[in-house]
Tab-separated table of C-alpha atoms in Angstrom:
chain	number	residue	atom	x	y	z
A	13	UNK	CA	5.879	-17.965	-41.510
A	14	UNK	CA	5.809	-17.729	-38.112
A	15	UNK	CA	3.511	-20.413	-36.029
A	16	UNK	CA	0.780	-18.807	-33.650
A	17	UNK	CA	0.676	-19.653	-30.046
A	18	UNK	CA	-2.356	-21.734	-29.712
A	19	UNK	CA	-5.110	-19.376	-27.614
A	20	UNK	CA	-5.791	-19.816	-23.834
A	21	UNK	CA	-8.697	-20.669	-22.413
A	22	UNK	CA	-8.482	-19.786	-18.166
A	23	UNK	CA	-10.062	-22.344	-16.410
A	24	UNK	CA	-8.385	-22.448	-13.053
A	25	UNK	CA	-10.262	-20.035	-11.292
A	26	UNK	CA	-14.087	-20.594	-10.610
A	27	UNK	CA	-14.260	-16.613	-12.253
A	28	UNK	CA	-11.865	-15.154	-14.173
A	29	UNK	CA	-12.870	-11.638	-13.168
A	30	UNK	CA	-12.538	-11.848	-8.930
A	31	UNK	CA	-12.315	-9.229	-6.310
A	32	UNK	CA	-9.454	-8.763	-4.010
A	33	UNK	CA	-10.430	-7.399	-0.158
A	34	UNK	CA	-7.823	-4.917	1.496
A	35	UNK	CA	-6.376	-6.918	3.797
A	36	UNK	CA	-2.705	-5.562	4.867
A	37	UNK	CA	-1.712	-5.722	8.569
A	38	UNK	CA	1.123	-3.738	8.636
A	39	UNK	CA	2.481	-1.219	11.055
A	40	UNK	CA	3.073	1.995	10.483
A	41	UNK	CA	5.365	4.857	12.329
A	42	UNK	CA	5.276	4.157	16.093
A	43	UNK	CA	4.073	0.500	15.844
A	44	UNK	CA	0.711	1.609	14.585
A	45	UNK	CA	-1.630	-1.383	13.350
A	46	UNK	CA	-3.292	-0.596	10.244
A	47	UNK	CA	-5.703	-3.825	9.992
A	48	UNK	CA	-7.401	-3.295	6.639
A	49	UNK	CA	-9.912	-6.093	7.545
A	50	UNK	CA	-11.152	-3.314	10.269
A	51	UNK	CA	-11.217	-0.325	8.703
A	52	UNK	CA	-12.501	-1.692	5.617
A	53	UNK	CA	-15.240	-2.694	7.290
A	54	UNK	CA	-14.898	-6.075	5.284
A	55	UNK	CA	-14.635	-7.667	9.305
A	56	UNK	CA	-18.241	-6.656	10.077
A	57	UNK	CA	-19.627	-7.115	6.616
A	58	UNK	CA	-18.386	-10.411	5.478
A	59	UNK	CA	-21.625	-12.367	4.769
A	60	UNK	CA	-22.609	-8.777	2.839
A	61	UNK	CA	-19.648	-8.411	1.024
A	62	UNK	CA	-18.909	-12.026	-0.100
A	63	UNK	CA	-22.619	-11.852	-1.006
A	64	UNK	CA	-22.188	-8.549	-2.952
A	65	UNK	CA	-19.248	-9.961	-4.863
A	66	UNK	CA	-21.371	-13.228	-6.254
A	67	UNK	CA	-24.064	-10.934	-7.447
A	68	UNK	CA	-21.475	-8.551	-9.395
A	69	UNK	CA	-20.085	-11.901	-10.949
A	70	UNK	CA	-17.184	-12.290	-9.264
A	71	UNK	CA	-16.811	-15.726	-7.676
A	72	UNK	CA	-13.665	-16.033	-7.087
A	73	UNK	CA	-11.414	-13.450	-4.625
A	74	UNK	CA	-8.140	-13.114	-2.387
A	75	UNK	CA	-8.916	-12.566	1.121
A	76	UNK	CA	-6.411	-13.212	4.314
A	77	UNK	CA	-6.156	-14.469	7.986
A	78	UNK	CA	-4.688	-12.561	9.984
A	79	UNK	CA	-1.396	-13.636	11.890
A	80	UNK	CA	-0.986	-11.148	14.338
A	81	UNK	CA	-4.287	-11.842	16.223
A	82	UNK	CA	-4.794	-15.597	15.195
A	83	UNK	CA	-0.833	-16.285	17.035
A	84	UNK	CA	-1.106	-13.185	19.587
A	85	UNK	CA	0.046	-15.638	22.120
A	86	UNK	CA	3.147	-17.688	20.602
A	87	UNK	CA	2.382	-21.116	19.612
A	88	UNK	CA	-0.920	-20.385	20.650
A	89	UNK	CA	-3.871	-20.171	17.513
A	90	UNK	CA	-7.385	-18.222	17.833
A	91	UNK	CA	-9.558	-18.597	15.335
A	92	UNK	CA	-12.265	-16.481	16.050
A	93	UNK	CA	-10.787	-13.844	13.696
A	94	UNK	CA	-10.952	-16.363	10.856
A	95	UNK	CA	-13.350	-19.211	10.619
A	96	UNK	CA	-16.236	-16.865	10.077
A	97	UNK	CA	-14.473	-15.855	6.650
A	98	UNK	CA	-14.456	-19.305	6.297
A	99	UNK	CA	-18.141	-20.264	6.788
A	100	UNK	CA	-19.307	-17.055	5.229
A	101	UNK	CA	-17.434	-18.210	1.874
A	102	UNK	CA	-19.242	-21.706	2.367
A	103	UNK	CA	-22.537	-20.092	2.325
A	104	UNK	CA	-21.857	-18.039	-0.741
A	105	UNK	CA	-19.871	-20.300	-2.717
A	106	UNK	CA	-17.003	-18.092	-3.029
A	107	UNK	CA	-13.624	-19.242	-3.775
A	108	UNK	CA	-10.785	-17.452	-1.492
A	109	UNK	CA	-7.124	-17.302	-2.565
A	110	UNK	CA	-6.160	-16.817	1.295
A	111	UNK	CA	-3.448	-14.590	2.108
A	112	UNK	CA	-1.037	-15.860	5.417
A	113	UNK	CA	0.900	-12.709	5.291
A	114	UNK	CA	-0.113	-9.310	3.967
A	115	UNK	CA	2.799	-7.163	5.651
A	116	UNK	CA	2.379	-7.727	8.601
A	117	UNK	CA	3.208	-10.135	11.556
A	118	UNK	CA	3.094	-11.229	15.228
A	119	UNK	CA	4.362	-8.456	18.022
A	120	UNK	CA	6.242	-11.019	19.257
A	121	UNK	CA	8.694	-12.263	16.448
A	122	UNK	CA	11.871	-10.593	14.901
A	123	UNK	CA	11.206	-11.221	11.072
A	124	UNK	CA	15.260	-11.535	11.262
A	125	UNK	CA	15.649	-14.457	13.245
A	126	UNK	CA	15.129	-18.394	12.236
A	127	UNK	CA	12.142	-18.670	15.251
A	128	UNK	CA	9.943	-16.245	12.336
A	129	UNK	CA	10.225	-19.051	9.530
A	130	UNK	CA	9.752	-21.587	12.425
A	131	UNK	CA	6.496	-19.909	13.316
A	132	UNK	CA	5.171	-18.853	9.943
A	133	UNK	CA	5.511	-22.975	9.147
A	134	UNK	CA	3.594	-23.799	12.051
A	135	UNK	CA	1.295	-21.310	11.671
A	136	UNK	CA	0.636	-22.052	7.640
A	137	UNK	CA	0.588	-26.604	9.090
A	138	UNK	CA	-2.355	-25.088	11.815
A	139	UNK	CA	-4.203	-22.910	9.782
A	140	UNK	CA	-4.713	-25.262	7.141
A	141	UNK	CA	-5.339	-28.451	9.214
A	142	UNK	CA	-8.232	-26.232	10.409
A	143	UNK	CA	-9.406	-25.466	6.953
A	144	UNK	CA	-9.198	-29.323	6.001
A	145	UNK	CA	-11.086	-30.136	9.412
A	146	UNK	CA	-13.472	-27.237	8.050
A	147	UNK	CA	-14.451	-29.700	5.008
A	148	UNK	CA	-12.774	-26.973	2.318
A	149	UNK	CA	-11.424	-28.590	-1.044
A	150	UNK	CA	-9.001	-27.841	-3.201
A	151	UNK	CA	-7.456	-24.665	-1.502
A	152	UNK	CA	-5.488	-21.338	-3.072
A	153	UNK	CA	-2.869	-19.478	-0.850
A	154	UNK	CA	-1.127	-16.924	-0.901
A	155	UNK	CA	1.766	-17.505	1.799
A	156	UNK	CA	3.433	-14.184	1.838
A	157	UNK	CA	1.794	-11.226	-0.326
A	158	UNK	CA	4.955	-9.146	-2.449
A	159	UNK	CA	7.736	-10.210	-1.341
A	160	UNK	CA	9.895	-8.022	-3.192
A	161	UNK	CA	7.895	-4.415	-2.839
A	162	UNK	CA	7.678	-5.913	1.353
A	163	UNK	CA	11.370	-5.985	1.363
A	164	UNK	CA	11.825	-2.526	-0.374
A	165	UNK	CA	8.926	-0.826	1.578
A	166	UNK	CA	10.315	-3.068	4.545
A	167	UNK	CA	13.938	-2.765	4.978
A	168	UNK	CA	15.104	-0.604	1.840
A	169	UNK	CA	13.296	2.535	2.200
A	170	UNK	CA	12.101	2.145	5.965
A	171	UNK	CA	8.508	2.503	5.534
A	172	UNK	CA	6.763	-0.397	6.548
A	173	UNK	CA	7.890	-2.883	9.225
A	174	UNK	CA	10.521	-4.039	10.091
A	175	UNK	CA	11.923	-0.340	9.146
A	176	UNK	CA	15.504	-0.978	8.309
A	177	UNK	CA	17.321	0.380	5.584
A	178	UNK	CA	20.150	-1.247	2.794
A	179	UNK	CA	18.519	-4.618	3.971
A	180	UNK	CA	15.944	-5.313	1.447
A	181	UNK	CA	17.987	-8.104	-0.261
A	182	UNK	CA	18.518	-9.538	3.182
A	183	UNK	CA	14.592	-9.757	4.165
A	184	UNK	CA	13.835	-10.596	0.744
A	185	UNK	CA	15.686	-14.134	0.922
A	186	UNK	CA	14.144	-14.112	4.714
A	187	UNK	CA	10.685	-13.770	3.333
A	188	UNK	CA	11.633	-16.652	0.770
A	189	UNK	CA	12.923	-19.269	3.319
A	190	UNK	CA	9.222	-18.607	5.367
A	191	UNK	CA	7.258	-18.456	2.068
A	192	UNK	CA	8.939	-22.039	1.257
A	193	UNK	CA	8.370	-23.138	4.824
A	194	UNK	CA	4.954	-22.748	4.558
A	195	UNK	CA	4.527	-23.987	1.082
A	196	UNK	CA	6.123	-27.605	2.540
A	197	UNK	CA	3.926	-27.155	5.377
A	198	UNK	CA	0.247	-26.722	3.702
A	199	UNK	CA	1.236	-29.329	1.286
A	200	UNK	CA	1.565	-31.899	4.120
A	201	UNK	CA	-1.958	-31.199	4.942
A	202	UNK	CA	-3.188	-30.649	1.696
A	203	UNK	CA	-1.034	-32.135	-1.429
A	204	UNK	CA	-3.163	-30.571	-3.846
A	205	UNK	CA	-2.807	-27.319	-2.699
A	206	UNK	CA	-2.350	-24.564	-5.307
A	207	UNK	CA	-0.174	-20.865	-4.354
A	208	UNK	CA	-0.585	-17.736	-5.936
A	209	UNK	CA	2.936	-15.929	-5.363
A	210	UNK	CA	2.161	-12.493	-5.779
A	211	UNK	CA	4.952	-9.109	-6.630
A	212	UNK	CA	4.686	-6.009	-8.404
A	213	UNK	CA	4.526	-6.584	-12.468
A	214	UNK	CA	6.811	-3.509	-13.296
A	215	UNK	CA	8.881	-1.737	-16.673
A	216	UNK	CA	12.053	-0.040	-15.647
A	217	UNK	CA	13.513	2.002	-19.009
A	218	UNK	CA	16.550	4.109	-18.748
A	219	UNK	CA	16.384	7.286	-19.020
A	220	UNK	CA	15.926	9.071	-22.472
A	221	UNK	CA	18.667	11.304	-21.786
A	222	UNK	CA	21.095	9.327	-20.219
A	223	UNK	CA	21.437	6.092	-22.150
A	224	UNK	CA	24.610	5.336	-19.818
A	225	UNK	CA	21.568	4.191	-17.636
A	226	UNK	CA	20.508	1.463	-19.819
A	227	UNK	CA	22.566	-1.267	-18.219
A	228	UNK	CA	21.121	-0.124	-14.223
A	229	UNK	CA	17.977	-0.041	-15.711
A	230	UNK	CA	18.237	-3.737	-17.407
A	231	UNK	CA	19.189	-4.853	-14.126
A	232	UNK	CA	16.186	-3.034	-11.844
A	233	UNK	CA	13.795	-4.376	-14.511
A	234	UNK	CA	15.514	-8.297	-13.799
A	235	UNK	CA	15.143	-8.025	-10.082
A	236	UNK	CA	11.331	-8.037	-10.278
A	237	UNK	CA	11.765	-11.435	-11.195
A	238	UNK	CA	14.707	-12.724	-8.273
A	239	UNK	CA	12.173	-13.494	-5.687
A	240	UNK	CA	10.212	-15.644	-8.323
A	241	UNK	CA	13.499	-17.205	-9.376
A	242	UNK	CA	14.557	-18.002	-5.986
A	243	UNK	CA	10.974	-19.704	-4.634
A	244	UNK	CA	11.844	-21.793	-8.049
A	245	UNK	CA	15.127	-22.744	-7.308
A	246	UNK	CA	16.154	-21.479	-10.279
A	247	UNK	CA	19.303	-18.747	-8.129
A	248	UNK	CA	19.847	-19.146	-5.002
A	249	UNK	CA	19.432	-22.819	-4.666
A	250	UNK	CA	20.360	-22.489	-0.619
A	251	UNK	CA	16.782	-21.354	0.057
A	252	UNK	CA	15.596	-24.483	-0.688
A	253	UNK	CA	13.213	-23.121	-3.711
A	254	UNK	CA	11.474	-25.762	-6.114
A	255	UNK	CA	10.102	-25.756	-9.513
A	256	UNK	CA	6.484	-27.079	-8.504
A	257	UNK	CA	6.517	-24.120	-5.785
A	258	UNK	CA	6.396	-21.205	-8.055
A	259	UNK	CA	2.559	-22.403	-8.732
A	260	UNK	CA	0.703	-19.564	-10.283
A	261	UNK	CA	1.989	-15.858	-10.314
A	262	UNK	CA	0.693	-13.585	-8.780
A	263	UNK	CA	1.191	-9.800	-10.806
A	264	UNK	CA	-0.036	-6.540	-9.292
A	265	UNK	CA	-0.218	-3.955	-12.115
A	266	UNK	CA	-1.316	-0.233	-11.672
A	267	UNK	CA	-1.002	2.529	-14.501
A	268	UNK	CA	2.347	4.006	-12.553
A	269	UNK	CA	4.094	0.523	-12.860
A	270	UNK	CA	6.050	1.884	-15.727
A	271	UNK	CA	8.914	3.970	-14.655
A	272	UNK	CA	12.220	5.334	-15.970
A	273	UNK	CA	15.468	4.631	-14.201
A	274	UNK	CA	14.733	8.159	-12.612
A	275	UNK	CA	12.115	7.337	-10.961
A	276	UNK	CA	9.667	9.314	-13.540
A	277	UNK	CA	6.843	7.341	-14.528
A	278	UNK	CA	7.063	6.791	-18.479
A	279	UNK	CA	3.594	8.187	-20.073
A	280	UNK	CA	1.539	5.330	-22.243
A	281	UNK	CA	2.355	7.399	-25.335
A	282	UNK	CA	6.143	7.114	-25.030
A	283	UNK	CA	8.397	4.797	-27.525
A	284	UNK	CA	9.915	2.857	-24.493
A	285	UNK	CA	6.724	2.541	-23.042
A	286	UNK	CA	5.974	-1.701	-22.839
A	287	UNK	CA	2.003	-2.860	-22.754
A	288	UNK	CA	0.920	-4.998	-20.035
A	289	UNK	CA	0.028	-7.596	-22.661
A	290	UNK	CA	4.024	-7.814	-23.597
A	291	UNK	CA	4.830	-7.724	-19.774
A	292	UNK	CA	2.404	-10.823	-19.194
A	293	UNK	CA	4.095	-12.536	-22.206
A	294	UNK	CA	7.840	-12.135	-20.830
A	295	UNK	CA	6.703	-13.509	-17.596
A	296	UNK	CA	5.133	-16.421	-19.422
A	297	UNK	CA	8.196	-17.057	-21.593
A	298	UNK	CA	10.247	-16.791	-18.752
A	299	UNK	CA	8.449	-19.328	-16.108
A	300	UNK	CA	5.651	-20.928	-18.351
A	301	UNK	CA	3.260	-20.789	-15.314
A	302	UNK	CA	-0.243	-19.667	-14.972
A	303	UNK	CA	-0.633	-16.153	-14.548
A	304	UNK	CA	-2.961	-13.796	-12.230
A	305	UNK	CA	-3.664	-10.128	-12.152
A	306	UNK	CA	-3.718	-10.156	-8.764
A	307	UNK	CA	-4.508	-5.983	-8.369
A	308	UNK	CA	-5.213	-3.967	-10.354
A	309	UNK	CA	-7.505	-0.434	-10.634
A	310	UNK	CA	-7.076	3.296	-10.804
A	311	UNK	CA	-8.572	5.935	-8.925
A	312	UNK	CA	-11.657	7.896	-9.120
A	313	UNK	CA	-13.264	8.342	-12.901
A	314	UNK	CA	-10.376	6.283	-14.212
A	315	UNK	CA	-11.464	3.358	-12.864
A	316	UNK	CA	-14.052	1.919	-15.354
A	317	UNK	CA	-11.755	3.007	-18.473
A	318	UNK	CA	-8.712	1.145	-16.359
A	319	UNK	CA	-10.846	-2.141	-16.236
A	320	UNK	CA	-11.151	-1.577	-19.875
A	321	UNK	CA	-7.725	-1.037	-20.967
A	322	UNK	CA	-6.850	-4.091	-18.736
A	323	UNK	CA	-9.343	-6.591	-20.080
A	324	UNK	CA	-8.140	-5.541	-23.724
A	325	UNK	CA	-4.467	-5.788	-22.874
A	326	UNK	CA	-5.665	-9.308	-21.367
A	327	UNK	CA	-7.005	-10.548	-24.198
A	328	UNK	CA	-4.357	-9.761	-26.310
A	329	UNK	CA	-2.061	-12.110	-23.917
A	330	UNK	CA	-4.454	-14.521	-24.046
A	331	UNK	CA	-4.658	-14.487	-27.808
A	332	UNK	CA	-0.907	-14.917	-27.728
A	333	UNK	CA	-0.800	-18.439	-25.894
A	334	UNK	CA	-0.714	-16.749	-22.544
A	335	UNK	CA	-1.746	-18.466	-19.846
A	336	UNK	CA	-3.601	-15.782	-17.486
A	337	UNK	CA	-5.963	-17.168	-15.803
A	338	UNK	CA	-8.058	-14.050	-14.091
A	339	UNK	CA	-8.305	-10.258	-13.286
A	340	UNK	CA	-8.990	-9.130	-9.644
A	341	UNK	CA	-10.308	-5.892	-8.910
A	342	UNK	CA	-8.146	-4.266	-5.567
A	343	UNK	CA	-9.229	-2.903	-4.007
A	344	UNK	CA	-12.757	-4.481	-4.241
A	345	UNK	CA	-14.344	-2.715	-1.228
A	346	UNK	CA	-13.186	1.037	0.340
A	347	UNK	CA	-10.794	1.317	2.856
A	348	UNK	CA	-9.782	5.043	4.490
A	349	UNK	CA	-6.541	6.055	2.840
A	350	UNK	CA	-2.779	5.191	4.608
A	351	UNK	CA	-2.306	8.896	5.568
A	352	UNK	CA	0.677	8.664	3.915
A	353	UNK	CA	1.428	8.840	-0.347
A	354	UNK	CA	0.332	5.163	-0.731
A	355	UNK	CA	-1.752	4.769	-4.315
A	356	UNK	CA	-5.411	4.023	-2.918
A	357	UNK	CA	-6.913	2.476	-6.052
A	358	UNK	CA	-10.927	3.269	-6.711
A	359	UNK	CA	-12.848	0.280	-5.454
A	360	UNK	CA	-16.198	-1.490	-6.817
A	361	UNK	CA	-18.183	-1.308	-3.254
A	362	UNK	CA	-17.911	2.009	-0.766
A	363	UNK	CA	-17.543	2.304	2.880
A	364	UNK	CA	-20.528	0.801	4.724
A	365	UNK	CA	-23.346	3.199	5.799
A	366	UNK	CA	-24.872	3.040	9.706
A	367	UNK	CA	-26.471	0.444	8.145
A	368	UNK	CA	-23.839	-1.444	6.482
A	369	UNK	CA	-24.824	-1.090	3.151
A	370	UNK	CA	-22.143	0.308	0.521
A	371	UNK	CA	-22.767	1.747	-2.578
A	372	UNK	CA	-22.203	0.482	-5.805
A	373	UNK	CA	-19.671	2.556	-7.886
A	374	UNK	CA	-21.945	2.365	-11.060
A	375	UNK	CA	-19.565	3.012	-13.687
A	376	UNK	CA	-17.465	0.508	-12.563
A	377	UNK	CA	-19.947	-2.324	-12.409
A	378	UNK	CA	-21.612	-1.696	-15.630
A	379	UNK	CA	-18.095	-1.604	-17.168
A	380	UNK	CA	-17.430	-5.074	-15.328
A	381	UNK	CA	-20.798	-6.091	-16.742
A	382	UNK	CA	-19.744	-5.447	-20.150
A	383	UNK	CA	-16.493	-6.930	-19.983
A	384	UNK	CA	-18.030	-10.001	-18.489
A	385	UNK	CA	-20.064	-10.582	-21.481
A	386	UNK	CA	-17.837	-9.661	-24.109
A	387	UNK	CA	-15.734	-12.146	-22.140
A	388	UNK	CA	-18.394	-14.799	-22.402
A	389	UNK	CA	-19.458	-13.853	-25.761
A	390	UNK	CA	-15.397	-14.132	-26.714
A	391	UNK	CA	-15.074	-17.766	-25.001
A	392	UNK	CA	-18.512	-19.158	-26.539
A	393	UNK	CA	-17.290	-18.337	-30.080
A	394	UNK	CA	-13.704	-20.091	-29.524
């Protein structure tokens, strides 16, 4: 008879359901700026919108400075863009998993040469010296946000900075050496640090009618897990990666993260098809760390039955000795779409009004409501 895994009980996080803000700074075709912060409004509305979080229940959220305007000038900080983040999570008690990079960089660094690690370490030392000096405990970053779909988007497909192609392996270990950089760096300031290390959660099958793609398949579905493996030190041991460096993982899951080896996503009533619960238990056999759901939603009506679906799948993890430790919402507040085919999941809060008031997506919250209680309900009893 076969010994159960004892259950989990999260505790990490001061919620386990959180809120993640939009927050990319990436540039698009012609060296366009898309600064989520802005158009999300999230900028203007912070004391609203951290405020607006706490009252839905969710204490806990990922949020990020912004790199390109805090180091406009090189080796120069300004933090007027983020110390009000900082003193309007203060005031509401909310606990920030802060992002360092979400895509996007300085104007004036190549992300190919050594000087971008050099500055990303500086600028990770700086940024939380300030926080320290700001009187915040116990911190959770983020240093680079998904590594691996940054160096596809980045320098695979060309569709996100730096735009090269066949290179994605290349920025990849890049984006490793700075993420480690920075990781040595905040721990010198604050040695109890904690990092969330965030990538797509993914299934790659091969294709029903081609089983000769089973073995390119296999493979796809194993590189999910490189850039993780790397920050550990567990391939690639040139990097510099450590064990006590691949902290807590960071998995963003949407309902098209199942694909075949085509490229077709593989419907949820398919034989091949994997539930998230079984994805969340091969990353927790593999690296026995905590887990996060990072992102995840759906769009439009979807939405409250995702959160559902989610929640169930997460309990079933949980109820398997998994240690997952939280479900964030992305994103948590509206932001216009890309202009482009990016997924623009449905969020919890709308644009701001003239006022700068959004509305409540009702059939989201009161699904959040009841999964909050079943979840308390669920923890009293155990």
């Amino acid at each position: 008879m076969t010994q159960q895994s004892p259950r989990h009980h999260p505790q990490l996080f001061r919620s386990f359901f959180q809120g993640s803000f939009p927050c990319s700074t990436a540039c698009r075709s012609g060296g366009r700026r898309m600064d989520m912060v802005i158009s999300s409004g999230h900028d203007m509305l912070l004391e609203k919108d951290y405020a607006a979080l706490a009252q839905e229940g969710l204490h806990t959220a990922r949020d990020g400075a912004r790199w390109h305007l805090i180091e406009a000038t090189p080796n120069e900080y300004d933090w007027r863009s983020f110390l009000p983040m900082v003193h309007a999570a203060a005031r509401h008690d909310m606990q920030i998993i802060w992002e360092l990079a979400h895509f996007g960089y300085p104007e004036h660094l190549d992300i190919w040469r050594s000087a971008f690690v050099d500055h990303f370490e500086r600028f990770a030392r700086a940024m939380a010296q300030l926080m320290r000096n700001e009187g915040v405990e116990h911190p959770f970053f983020t240093p680079i946000n998904q590594i691996s779909f940054w160096s596809w988007a980045g320098a695979d497909v060309s569709w996100l900075d730096p735009y090269a192609s066949e290179r994605g392996r290349e920025l990849k270990r890049q984006l490793v050496r700075a993420s480690l950089a920075a990781m040595h760096a905040v721990r010198d300031v604050y040695p109890d640090a904690r990092f969330v290390i965030t990538d797509p959660l993914v299934q790659i099958a091969a294709d029903p009618n081609n089983p000769d793609s089973k073995p390119y398949a296999d493979a796809q579905h194993q590189a999910q897990f490189e850039a993780w493996d790397w920050i550990a030190g567990r391939d690639a041991p040139e990097l510099g990666g450590r064990e006590d460096f691949l902290d807590i993982l960071g998995l963003n899951y949407y309902p098209d993260n199942h694909w075949f080896f085509s490229g077709d996503t593989i419907p949820a009533e398919h034989a091949t098809y994997q539930p998230l619960h079984r994805l969340m238990l091969q990353c927790w056999q593999r690296y026995q760390r905590p887990l996060l759901l990072a992102e995840t939603g759906a769009e439009g009506d979807a939405r409250a039955p995702w959160l559902r679906h989610v929640t169930e799948e997460a309990l079933l993890a949980l109820d398997e000795g998994v240690a997952l430790e939280g479900i964030s919402l992305y994103p948590v507040v509206e932001y216009p779409a890309w202009a482009d085919d990016r997924r623009s999941p449905g969020a919890l809060f709308g644009l701001g009004d003239p006022n700068g008031n959004r509305t409540l997506h009702e059939a989201l919250a009161l699904e959040l409501r009841s999964q909050q209680i079943k979840w308390h309900n669920r923890e009293k009893q155990n």
